[in-house]
Amino acid sequence: MSIYLHDIPLSEAKSRFQHELENAGLYGLLGIEEIPLNENAVGRVLAESVWARISSPHYHASAMDGFAIRAENSKDASLSTPVLLRFEEQTIYVDTGDPLPGWANAVIPIENVEPLDEYGKISDQPRQPYAIRIRAAVTPWSHVRPMGEDIVATELVMPAGQTLRPIDLGALAASGQTSLKVAQVPRVAILPTGTELVAIGSDLKAGDIIEFNSIVLAAQVNQWGGNADRFPIAKDKFDAICDRVEEAARDYDLILINAGSSAGAEDFSFGVIEKLGKVLVHGVAVRPGHPVILGMIARKDKKLIPIIGIPGYPVSAALTGEIFVQPLLSLWLGRKDQLQGETVSAKITRKVNSPQGDDDFMRVAVGRVNGQVLAAPLARGAGMINTLVHADGIVLIPRGIQGLEAGSDVEVRLYRSQKEIEHTIFAIGSHDLTLDILAQFLTHYSRRLVSVNVGSQGGLIALKRGEAHFAGSHLLDPETGVYNKSYIQTYLPDCPVSVFGWVGREQGLIVARGNPKNIKSLKDLEHPDISYVNRQRGSGTRVLLDYQLGKLGISDEKITGYTEEEFTHLAVAAAVKSGRADCGLGITAAANALDLDFVPLYVEMYQLVIPNSILESHLLDPIFELSQDNAFRKAISKLPGYDLSQMGLRID
Amino acid sequence: MSIYLHDIPLSEAKSRFQHELENAGLYGLLGIEEIPLNENAVGRVLAESVWARISSPHYHASAMDGFAIRAENSKDASLSTPVLLRFEEQTIYVDTGDPLPGWANAVIPIENVEPLDEYGKISDQPRQPYAIRIRAAVTPWSHVRPMGEDIVATELVMPAGQTLRPIDLGALAASGQTSLKVAQVPRVAILPTGTELVAIGSDLKAGDIIEFNSIVLAAQVNQWGGNADRFPIAKDKFDAICDRVEEAARDYDLILINAGSSAGAEDFSFGVIEKLGKVLVHGVAVRPGHPVILGMIARKDKKLIPIIGIPGYPVSAALTGEIFVQPLLSLWLGRKDQLQGETVSAKITRKVNSPQGDDDFMRVAVGRVNGQVLAAPLARGAGMINTLVHADGIVLIPRGIQGLEAGSDVEVRLYRSQKEIEHTIFAIGSHDLTLDILAQFLTHYSRRLVSVNVGSQGGLIALKRGEAHFAGSHLLDPETGVYNKSYIQTYLPDCPVSVFGWVGREQGLIVARGNPKNIKSLKDLEHPDISYVNRQRGSGTRVLLDYQLGKLGISDEKITGYTEEEFTHLAVAAAVKSGRADCGLGITAAANALDLDFVPLYVEMYQLVIPNSILESHLLDPIFELSQDNAFRKAISKLPGYDLSQMGLRID
């Protein structure tokens, strides 16, 4: 077993895989299945082009309720010289869709006809009169749908490779199909392995990992047109995993084994595939997701089937699905349409580094600010599935590029529609829990709030660069005791902005439940036995801390953990919760969220800074509406430590 | 029963419907259902916002395979002054994902460690050594995924109204959910009615209409998140339809009755709804689809449920689904995300008229030519389902507007991705059956061919306006006997184009099987007993006819049916097939397609005219590749009457 896997470029990995699939006769449709033409055919892929068996309409059909006539018989009719046509001899009544009699070549709508009885009066049986009187000539074939108007027998109705939509089924039926030849659905076995894995709903202890990759992979496979089955979790035992793989090989076209694809002590995928078949690739130069295995397994009947060893980190697993599984399923289904979403050009909002040897897939949030599409890079960790949920798209930084400067143009493959991007509000700045509630309420207004948490100063800088619709900020001026104003003058001298009140909130020390170290004020931070967790420079909470430390004459060098920086209140609370630190300055709601205790010290103003140009665009109107909305205010007042008296009021 | 329905504006119809739904307590979620968190939850809509129950990771987890240590113990380590840490006392081995022991706060990856045995040599048990030697200091929390790094307990994971994607299931599981509260799926009954309707696969006689609207509607409903059941076809009998509706009302949330929504003799929907409940709207000012009925039905338990009378023409039925059914399902599901596709701005390629009183939904083909997005209006007939299949999008011409000039800017709601639009080849001009085969083969090259058939001259005019990528043309110059050249000089003096050979094809008279009227040449057209069907002015076939008639000295006034114009060869063949005409000039393949006889008269050159600017763009490269492709040429040579010797050769 190789201990260290060896990354090869993505293109090489794909071509090795393709070569082996070709050898195994698996580089094309898996098979063709004939299914009845009904609503369940939606999403299936046509295996053969469909040609019309019959025309539509398949006869000359009346396009109106009215009277079928021969057009020549009407040619002398006018307002003053009406023409009489005898019922059954020269005309008959037809409903819409009825076939024309052989001798007729036009229809007069019933409302343009005077139906007469045998005495020349208007008949009380308008559809079975004695005769009809018409006062205008009609041209041949008027109000008739001639045979083949819609579809002519033998014409191409739909090419092979089309994924069937609802409307397609109508056209296929109209052209005389009764069943459809579609690509066989690939069967995919998903094998979760790992002694540390526990099923959803299990009681959790440290080290347990909830097994959900198989659910995400199964859902992906089903969405891409395959049929996935999830196997039970297998422990990290070589023989047991071998047995499981052999079992799956019998009934499936593709095996996904997750995880154990790396080269750790408990990573058996490589060995299992080596034993049961061969490994083509171990390690692909992509981030995240590099410890991928591509291999072929020999079934009992000697037929080879592909197996993919999928890395365990959830982001890596999902992206490996997109990079390797989806193209394979599309190939097997003969899909010709584009599965992948739209792309859009955007500017990235900050500098990013990228490993030079890898194809690097970077998750981004996307929004349009001041007419410019912006992509804000999200956290890169392969374990952070939440970043994939919040991602609006993905940017490929190709091999050979070491990073990108802020403002670089990138191509984003979108996970959302461009329409949603247009309705996205980009908030960059200080985070507050009320923004989560705002995000939730904004969905009622077809708005999506994307919050990027970079602290108050970072928010003002983003506004200066035209990269945000608003910034939440709570920067205290130590000279004046006024929030935000002097900072705005410093950072945004040329950018006209307005400031609105949002919430007053208590700041204080977040401490463990019961406050076991009896922390009472910032003075206690000097105690060598007390460890602190800080917020990052530029955050309003950090400014507040430094301001108060200065007033108290406390040197930051005396504070254990002063250099430990977190980016949100909740992250500070999480650090305290886990015992990583004894306390951290933050807001009541964060302490409350994690069931921690709180030592209130100050009340600060959290305000919204909004460029005037954005205010005029009405994108943010729902925020102001919500600021006066009872349900919204009630939802926030359930959080402790908030004062809403200034919410939505113009401060500056 | 009202005989004439009365159209009201769409907005008024929707507000009447909304008002009645509110009264019935049906203007919101139908109900909430709790389902297990697994791959089947994809596509369901969250009924409540989800907040994290646990953090992810829910413990401090090692991010690498390596050794857990206390960072402080490494601070003196350097290349020259390594530090020794004793196994089990100062360090333990951890795999990726393992929890850190309480005393540890960092991990050193295994590859950065020298594992030693008790004699100070490199241990042969690298994961259970006697001690480890390290040569670099590490900072606290390096290679650790701290608790809550991805998700912090209590934070908002996903807002209500989100339609679940595969990746969302991962984040929900990571945040400790085991089941999900989702919107109840609306149950929709689809009732096809009509004595003229026959099920798919029936033997067809004139007047029979294949019932497929219910399939399209059911597929739409399922795609929009509902659960549709199709009922058997009901005959046009008032009592039988009443019984059927009452039966459906028992078990469903919404009834769609199709058709019978108009005011014809056999249209019972209005009366049935009047009897069992009330009609809110009969007739909405939209095209196509105006004879819509909106109503409420009283169930046995007095509860009211909505019923929609859907018009019978397939395009009307599908659009009524989009206009009324989809928004209702989204409302009931509490869907906050955008279901409707992208929109794009485009110029329409020809003048269109529109009824002033109606919201007019116009189907268009969309492509990008010379950097400009163009929308070519398709045929308007409500019966032409094929136009909806070929539609790339839809343009709403609002009430009050009587029509649009060619070149007007319109907003297109796309049915396809913009990416597909970028790969679309717009062919405007003369139609040839080989273009259908070309369309089919081009799908292998990620190209989509959209053919708009306007005849040869129309194609050259489209090229002049920059509205097509190429034009198929077969215009004979009567002076020189040369094809296309002089016409190009006349129509495209300032547009540099190239001409490529495509096919030589036999032109002749398409006649009924067995040629019952013994037609032998154009001379026979003068016979009063022989009727002709013509091609439209500007088509190459029409030019050929007029040229040959001139040579023979035959006056067009003597030809019965000379003024009857069709737009394609197949339409001419269909006219002959149906007995509408005895003969028409056209190509062998069209006669063959409909199993007709053919009297060959001439051979003509069908060529491709391509602007040089388009040639340079490589969009059309696959066409030239295919022109030399064996499989493609073989597919064409199966059609009769084609000469491929000049295919793909540059003529001019």
mmCIF file of N, CA and C in Angstrom, chain B residues 502-598:
data_model
loop_
_atom_site.group_PDB
_atom_site.id
_atom_site.type_symbol
_atom_site.label_atom_id
_atom_site.label_comp_id
_atom_site.label_asym_id
_atom_site.label_seq_id
_atom_site.Cartn_x
_atom_site.Cartn_y
_atom_site.Cartn_z
ATOM 1 N N TRP B 502 -23.596 22.545 -50.624
ATOM 2 C CA TRP B 502 -24.183 21.668 -49.618
ATOM 3 C C TRP B 502 -24.737 20.437 -50.339
ATOM 4 N N VAL B 503 -25.907 20.555 -50.940
ATOM 5 C CA VAL B 503 -26.440 19.393 -51.664
ATOM 6 C C VAL B 503 -26.990 19.818 -53.024
ATOM 7 N N GLY B 504 -26.832 18.924 -53.993
ATOM 8 C CA GLY B 504 -27.628 19.034 -55.201
ATOM 9 C C GLY B 504 -28.890 18.227 -54.955
ATOM 10 N N ARG B 505 -30.026 18.753 -55.380
ATOM 11 C CA ARG B 505 -31.234 17.975 -55.083
ATOM 12 C C ARG B 505 -32.213 18.040 -56.243
ATOM 13 N N GLU B 506 -32.889 16.949 -56.427
ATOM 14 C CA GLU B 506 -33.904 16.870 -57.457
ATOM 15 C C GLU B 506 -35.112 17.679 -57.059
ATOM 16 N N GLN B 507 -35.588 18.515 -57.980
ATOM 17 C CA GLN B 507 -36.879 19.161 -57.798
ATOM 18 C C GLN B 507 -37.837 18.541 -58.800
ATOM 19 N N GLY B 508 -39.073 18.401 -58.390
ATOM 20 C CA GLY B 508 -40.057 17.825 -59.291
ATOM 21 C C GLY B 508 -41.435 17.984 -58.712
ATOM 22 N N LEU B 509 -42.392 17.336 -59.302
ATOM 23 C CA LEU B 509 -43.763 17.478 -58.812
ATOM 24 C C LEU B 509 -44.080 16.352 -57.827
ATOM 25 N N ILE B 510 -44.501 16.758 -56.645
ATOM 26 C CA ILE B 510 -44.949 15.808 -55.636
ATOM 27 C C ILE B 510 -46.411 15.501 -55.951
ATOM 28 N N VAL B 511 -46.722 14.221 -56.150
ATOM 29 C CA VAL B 511 -48.085 13.834 -56.538
ATOM 30 C C VAL B 511 -48.560 12.689 -55.647
ATOM 31 N N ALA B 512 -49.861 12.457 -55.678
ATOM 32 C CA ALA B 512 -50.423 11.385 -54.854
ATOM 33 C C ALA B 512 -49.847 10.035 -55.282
ATOM 34 N N ARG B 513 -49.912 9.084 -54.361
ATOM 35 C CA ARG B 513 -49.379 7.751 -54.615
ATOM 36 C C ARG B 513 -50.027 7.178 -55.870
ATOM 37 N N GLY B 514 -49.211 6.677 -56.810
ATOM 38 C CA GLY B 514 -49.734 6.118 -58.063
ATOM 39 C C GLY B 514 -49.992 7.187 -59.123
ATOM 40 N N ASN B 515 -49.775 8.451 -58.783
ATOM 41 C CA ASN B 515 -49.969 9.580 -59.715
ATOM 42 C C ASN B 515 -51.293 9.450 -60.459
ATOM 43 N N PRO B 516 -52.425 9.468 -59.741
ATOM 44 C CA PRO B 516 -53.737 9.147 -60.331
ATOM 45 C C PRO B 516 -54.125 10.103 -61.458
ATOM 46 N N LYS B 517 -53.631 11.347 -61.422
ATOM 47 C CA LYS B 517 -54.008 12.276 -62.498
ATOM 48 C C LYS B 517 -52.963 12.310 -63.605
ATOM 49 N N ASN B 518 -52.017 11.378 -63.503
ATOM 50 C CA ASN B 518 -51.026 11.196 -64.563
ATOM 51 C C ASN B 518 -50.316 12.498 -64.936
ATOM 52 N N ILE B 519 -49.852 13.195 -63.925
ATOM 53 C CA ILE B 519 -49.168 14.478 -64.131
ATOM 54 C C ILE B 519 -47.738 14.200 -64.573
ATOM 55 N N LYS B 520 -47.290 14.874 -65.636
ATOM 56 C CA LYS B 520 -45.971 14.560 -66.187
ATOM 57 C C LYS B 520 -45.026 15.739 -66.208
ATOM 58 N N SER B 521 -45.590 16.956 -66.318
ATOM 59 C CA SER B 521 -44.707 18.125 -66.361
ATOM 60 C C SER B 521 -45.495 19.351 -65.931
ATOM 61 N N LEU B 522 -44.826 20.501 -65.899
ATOM 62 C CA LEU B 522 -45.508 21.729 -65.484
ATOM 63 C C LEU B 522 -46.643 22.080 -66.440
ATOM 64 N N LYS B 523 -46.557 21.598 -67.683
ATOM 65 C CA LYS B 523 -47.638 21.870 -68.648
ATOM 66 C C LYS B 523 -48.997 21.399 -68.137
ATOM 67 N N ASP B 524 -48.980 20.313 -67.401
ATOM 68 C CA ASP B 524 -50.253 19.767 -66.914
ATOM 69 C C ASP B 524 -50.947 20.696 -65.919
ATOM 70 N N LEU B 525 -50.203 21.660 -65.384
ATOM 71 C CA LEU B 525 -50.818 22.546 -64.385
ATOM 72 C C LEU B 525 -51.901 23.423 -64.993
ATOM 73 N N GLU B 526 -51.869 23.581 -66.313
ATOM 74 C CA GLU B 526 -52.888 24.398 -66.948
ATOM 75 C C GLU B 526 -54.251 23.706 -66.969
ATOM 76 N N HIS B 527 -54.247 22.413 -66.816
ATOM 77 C CA HIS B 527 -55.476 21.642 -66.855
ATOM 78 C C HIS B 527 -56.401 22.073 -65.713
ATOM 79 N N PRO B 528 -57.659 22.451 -66.024
ATOM 80 C CA PRO B 528 -58.556 22.967 -64.969
ATOM 81 C C PRO B 528 -58.846 21.939 -63.887
ATOM 82 N N ASP B 529 -58.658 20.685 -64.171
ATOM 83 C CA ASP B 529 -58.973 19.631 -63.213
ATOM 84 C C ASP B 529 -57.819 19.360 -62.245
ATOM 85 N N ILE B 530 -56.696 20.019 -62.496
ATOM 86 C CA ILE B 530 -55.517 19.743 -61.653
ATOM 87 C C ILE B 530 -55.237 20.942 -60.758
ATOM 88 N N SER B 531 -55.190 20.682 -59.439
ATOM 89 C CA SER B 531 -54.941 21.790 -58.505
ATOM 90 C C SER B 531 -53.499 21.714 -57.996
ATOM 91 N N TYR B 532 -52.936 22.891 -57.776
ATOM 92 C CA TYR B 532 -51.521 23.023 -57.423
ATOM 93 C C TYR B 532 -51.412 23.633 -56.033
ATOM 94 N N VAL B 533 -50.326 23.333 -55.303
ATOM 95 C CA VAL B 533 -50.030 24.053 -54.066
ATOM 96 C C VAL B 533 -48.632 24.648 -54.222
ATOM 97 N N ASN B 534 -48.529 25.940 -53.970
ATOM 98 C CA ASN B 534 -47.324 26.699 -54.295
ATOM 99 C C ASN B 534 -46.452 26.914 -53.061
ATOM 100 N N ARG B 535 -45.220 27.327 -53.294
ATOM 101 C CA ARG B 535 -44.351 27.806 -52.209
ATOM 102 C C ARG B 535 -44.431 29.329 -52.175
ATOM 103 N N GLN B 536 -44.021 29.916 -51.055
ATOM 104 C CA GLN B 536 -44.169 31.367 -50.900
ATOM 105 C C GLN B 536 -43.186 32.120 -51.795
ATOM 106 N N ARG B 537 -43.569 33.351 -52.126
ATOM 107 C CA ARG B 537 -42.667 34.215 -52.890
ATOM 108 C C ARG B 537 -41.332 34.339 -52.177
ATOM 109 N N GLY B 538 -40.247 34.358 -52.917
ATOM 110 C CA GLY B 538 -38.921 34.512 -52.310
ATOM 111 C C GLY B 538 -38.263 33.179 -52.041
ATOM 112 N N SER B 539 -39.018 32.114 -52.116
ATOM 113 C CA SER B 539 -38.391 30.808 -51.912
ATOM 114 C C SER B 539 -37.729 30.376 -53.220
ATOM 115 N N GLY B 540 -36.681 29.602 -53.086
ATOM 116 C CA GLY B 540 -35.952 29.147 -54.271
ATOM 117 C C GLY B 540 -36.834 28.309 -55.183
ATOM 118 N N THR B 541 -37.695 27.523 -54.579
ATOM 119 C CA THR B 541 -38.575 26.665 -55.368
ATOM 120 C C THR B 541 -39.566 27.506 -56.182
ATOM 121 N N ARG B 542 -40.022 28.596 -55.590
ATOM 122 C CA ARG B 542 -40.933 29.495 -56.296
ATOM 123 C C ARG B 542 -40.214 30.175 -57.468
ATOM 124 N N VAL B 543 -38.965 30.582 -57.222
ATOM 125 C CA VAL B 543 -38.179 31.197 -58.302
ATOM 126 C C VAL B 543 -38.025 30.194 -59.451
ATOM 127 N N LEU B 544 -37.727 28.954 -59.072
ATOM 128 C CA LEU B 544 -37.557 27.899 -60.083
ATOM 129 C C LEU B 544 -38.855 27.688 -60.867
ATOM 130 N N LEU B 545 -39.957 27.653 -60.162
ATOM 131 C CA LEU B 545 -41.258 27.461 -60.828
ATOM 132 C C LEU B 545 -41.519 28.593 -61.820
ATOM 133 N N ASP B 546 -41.387 29.828 -61.317
ATOM 134 C CA ASP B 546 -41.702 30.974 -62.175
ATOM 135 C C ASP B 546 -40.762 31.017 -63.395
ATOM 136 N N TYR B 547 -39.531 30.642 -63.175
ATOM 137 C CA TYR B 547 -38.548 30.589 -64.257
ATOM 138 C C TYR B 547 -38.967 29.573 -65.313
ATOM 139 N N GLN B 548 -39.353 28.405 -64.846
ATOM 140 C CA GLN B 548 -39.734 27.347 -65.779
ATOM 141 C C GLN B 548 -41.071 27.658 -66.460
ATOM 142 N N LEU B 549 -42.014 28.270 -65.700
ATOM 143 C CA LEU B 549 -43.296 28.646 -66.297
ATOM 144 C C LEU B 549 -43.058 29.661 -67.413
ATOM 145 N N GLY B 550 -42.161 30.620 -67.143
ATOM 146 C CA GLY B 550 -41.834 31.629 -68.162
ATOM 147 C C GLY B 550 -41.289 30.978 -69.419
ATOM 148 N N LYS B 551 -40.378 30.025 -69.222
ATOM 149 C CA LYS B 551 -39.797 29.333 -70.370
ATOM 150 C C LYS B 551 -40.869 28.607 -71.176
ATOM 151 N N LEU B 552 -41.851 28.063 -70.456
ATOM 152 C CA LEU B 552 -42.905 27.304 -71.138
ATOM 153 C C LEU B 552 -44.031 28.213 -71.607
ATOM 154 N N GLY B 553 -43.999 29.492 -71.226
ATOM 155 C CA GLY B 553 -45.053 30.429 -71.626
ATOM 156 C C GLY B 553 -46.387 30.150 -70.976
ATOM 157 N N ILE B 554 -46.339 29.645 -69.737
ATOM 158 C CA ILE B 554 -47.595 29.361 -69.031
ATOM 159 C C ILE B 554 -47.914 30.517 -68.101
ATOM 160 N N SER B 555 -49.123 31.036 -68.154
ATOM 161 C CA SER B 555 -49.536 32.137 -67.285
ATOM 162 C C SER B 555 -49.966 31.576 -65.936
ATOM 163 N N ASP B 556 -49.491 32.230 -64.872
ATOM 164 C CA ASP B 556 -49.836 31.696 -63.557
ATOM 165 C C ASP B 556 -51.341 31.782 -63.279
ATOM 166 N N GLU B 557 -52.033 32.654 -63.989
ATOM 167 C CA GLU B 557 -53.475 32.781 -63.752
ATOM 168 C C GLU B 557 -54.236 31.528 -64.155
ATOM 169 N N LYS B 558 -53.601 30.745 -65.002
ATOM 170 C CA LYS B 558 -54.278 29.528 -65.450
ATOM 171 C C LYS B 558 -54.117 28.368 -64.475
ATOM 172 N N ILE B 559 -53.281 28.581 -63.460
ATOM 173 C CA ILE B 559 -52.975 27.460 -62.558
ATOM 174 C C ILE B 559 -53.859 27.532 -61.304
ATOM 175 N N THR B 560 -54.709 26.541 -61.145
ATOM 176 C CA THR B 560 -55.563 26.483 -59.950
ATOM 177 C C THR B 560 -54.678 26.265 -58.732
ATOM 178 N N GLY B 561 -54.797 27.150 -57.753
ATOM 179 C CA GLY B 561 -54.023 26.983 -56.514
ATOM 180 C C GLY B 561 -52.684 27.699 -56.531
ATOM 181 N N TYR B 562 -52.399 28.467 -57.592
ATOM 182 C CA TYR B 562 -51.102 29.166 -57.649
ATOM 183 C C TYR B 562 -50.935 30.099 -56.451
ATOM 184 N N THR B 563 -52.039 30.627 -55.953
ATOM 185 C CA THR B 563 -51.953 31.583 -54.831
ATOM 186 C C THR B 563 -51.930 30.893 -53.460
ATOM 187 N N GLU B 564 -52.062 29.579 -53.446
ATOM 188 C CA GLU B 564 -51.981 28.840 -52.171
ATOM 189 C C GLU B 564 -50.513 28.655 -51.802
ATOM 190 N N GLU B 565 -50.045 29.325 -50.764
ATOM 191 C CA GLU B 565 -48.614 29.289 -50.460
ATOM 192 C C GLU B 565 -48.307 28.499 -49.192
ATOM 193 N N GLU B 566 -47.331 27.643 -49.282
ATOM 194 C CA GLU B 566 -46.817 26.958 -48.095
ATOM 195 C C GLU B 566 -45.359 27.341 -47.897
ATOM 196 N N PHE B 567 -44.839 27.120 -46.672
ATOM 197 C CA PHE B 567 -43.497 27.613 -46.339
ATOM 198 C C PHE B 567 -42.414 26.549 -46.354
ATOM 199 N N THR B 568 -42.761 25.291 -46.459
ATOM 200 C CA THR B 568 -41.725 24.255 -46.499
ATOM 201 C C THR B 568 -42.114 23.174 -47.500
ATOM 202 N N HIS B 569 -41.108 22.407 -47.909
ATOM 203 C CA HIS B 569 -41.356 21.277 -48.793
ATOM 204 C C HIS B 569 -42.324 20.286 -48.156
ATOM 205 N N LEU B 570 -42.109 20.055 -46.862
ATOM 206 C CA LEU B 570 -42.962 19.074 -46.194
ATOM 207 C C LEU B 570 -44.403 19.558 -46.124
ATOM 208 N N ALA B 571 -44.592 20.863 -45.984
ATOM 209 C CA ALA B 571 -45.960 21.376 -45.941
ATOM 210 C C ALA B 571 -46.626 21.198 -47.299
ATOM 211 N N VAL B 572 -45.865 21.360 -48.372
ATOM 212 C CA VAL B 572 -46.411 21.108 -49.710
ATOM 213 C C VAL B 572 -46.795 19.628 -49.836
ATOM 214 N N ALA B 573 -45.889 18.773 -49.380
ATOM 215 C CA ALA B 573 -46.182 17.345 -49.453
ATOM 216 C C ALA B 573 -47.412 17.002 -48.623
ATOM 217 N N ALA B 574 -47.529 17.625 -47.453
ATOM 218 C CA ALA B 574 -48.684 17.358 -46.594
ATOM 219 C C ALA B 574 -49.974 17.793 -47.282
ATOM 220 N N ALA B 575 -49.915 18.904 -48.028
ATOM 221 C CA ALA B 575 -51.107 19.376 -48.743
ATOM 222 C C ALA B 575 -51.531 18.362 -49.805
ATOM 223 N N VAL B 576 -50.547 17.769 -50.468
ATOM 224 C CA VAL B 576 -50.867 16.758 -51.482
ATOM 225 C C VAL B 576 -51.397 15.495 -50.801
ATOM 226 N N LYS B 577 -50.716 15.130 -49.721
ATOM 227 C CA LYS B 577 -51.103 13.915 -48.997
ATOM 228 C C LYS B 577 -52.566 13.987 -48.560
ATOM 229 N N SER B 578 -52.980 15.177 -48.122
ATOM 230 C CA SER B 578 -54.329 15.312 -47.575
ATOM 231 C C SER B 578 -55.379 15.493 -48.668
ATOM 232 N N GLY B 579 -54.933 15.631 -49.913
ATOM 233 C CA GLY B 579 -55.904 15.848 -50.982
ATOM 234 C C GLY B 579 -56.272 17.304 -51.200
ATOM 235 N N ARG B 580 -55.638 18.199 -50.443
ATOM 236 C CA ARG B 580 -55.916 19.614 -50.614
ATOM 237 C C ARG B 580 -55.470 20.084 -51.988
ATOM 238 N N ALA B 581 -54.450 19.442 -52.545
ATOM 239 C CA ALA B 581 -53.958 19.795 -53.874
ATOM 240 C C ALA B 581 -53.529 18.509 -54.559
ATOM 241 N N ASP B 582 -53.469 18.572 -55.902
ATOM 242 C CA ASP B 582 -53.039 17.380 -56.642
ATOM 243 C C ASP B 582 -51.530 17.288 -56.743
ATOM 244 N N CYS B 583 -50.871 18.454 -56.782
ATOM 245 C CA CYS B 583 -49.414 18.413 -56.909
ATOM 246 C C CYS B 583 -48.800 19.714 -56.441
ATOM 247 N N GLY B 584 -47.484 19.654 -56.246
ATOM 248 C CA GLY B 584 -46.742 20.854 -55.876
ATOM 249 C C GLY B 584 -45.286 20.619 -56.207
ATOM 250 N N LEU B 585 -44.572 21.691 -56.581
ATOM 251 C CA LEU B 585 -43.153 21.535 -56.875
ATOM 252 C C LEU B 585 -42.403 21.391 -55.548
ATOM 253 N N GLY B 586 -41.486 20.442 -55.496
ATOM 254 C CA GLY B 586 -40.753 20.223 -54.252
ATOM 255 C C GLY B 586 -39.647 19.205 -54.466
ATOM 256 N N ILE B 587 -39.093 18.726 -53.370
ATOM 257 C CA ILE B 587 -37.951 17.835 -53.482
ATOM 258 C C ILE B 587 -38.367 16.381 -53.226
ATOM 259 N N THR B 588 -37.576 15.474 -53.768
ATOM 260 C CA THR B 588 -37.838 14.045 -53.646
ATOM 261 C C THR B 588 -38.061 13.617 -52.213
ATOM 262 N N ALA B 589 -37.160 14.116 -51.330
ATOM 263 C CA ALA B 589 -37.193 13.639 -49.955
ATOM 264 C C ALA B 589 -38.528 13.942 -49.286
ATOM 265 N N ALA B 590 -39.125 15.082 -49.643
ATOM 266 C CA ALA B 590 -40.409 15.444 -49.032
ATOM 267 C C ALA B 590 -41.502 14.491 -49.501
ATOM 268 N N ALA B 591 -41.483 14.147 -50.799
ATOM 269 C CA ALA B 591 -42.468 13.193 -51.325
ATOM 270 C C ALA B 591 -42.300 11.856 -50.629
ATOM 271 N N ASN B 592 -41.065 11.457 -50.514
ATOM 272 C CA ASN B 592 -40.736 10.194 -49.908
ATOM 273 C C ASN B 592 -41.163 10.134 -48.441
ATOM 274 N N ALA B 593 -40.956 11.256 -47.752
ATOM 275 C CA ALA B 593 -41.255 11.310 -46.331
ATOM 276 C C ALA B 593 -42.717 10.983 -46.074
ATOM 277 N N LEU B 594 -43.595 11.436 -46.955
ATOM 278 C CA LEU B 594 -45.020 11.200 -46.725
ATOM 279 C C LEU B 594 -45.559 10.091 -47.626
ATOM 280 N N ASP B 595 -44.626 9.295 -48.168
ATOM 281 C CA ASP B 595 -45.045 8.140 -48.952
ATOM 282 C C ASP B 595 -45.879 8.566 -50.174
ATOM 283 N N LEU B 596 -45.398 9.594 -50.858
ATOM 284 C CA LEU B 596 -46.066 10.090 -52.059
ATOM 285 C C LEU B 596 -45.209 9.768 -53.273
ATOM 286 N N ASP B 597 -45.768 9.975 -54.448
ATOM 287 C CA ASP B 597 -44.970 9.775 -55.658
ATOM 288 C C ASP B 597 -44.348 11.086 -56.104
ATOM 289 N N PHE B 598 -43.385 10.943 -57.000
ATOM 290 C CA PHE B 598 -42.566 12.095 -57.357
ATOM 291 C C PHE B 598 -42.258 12.049 -58.852
#
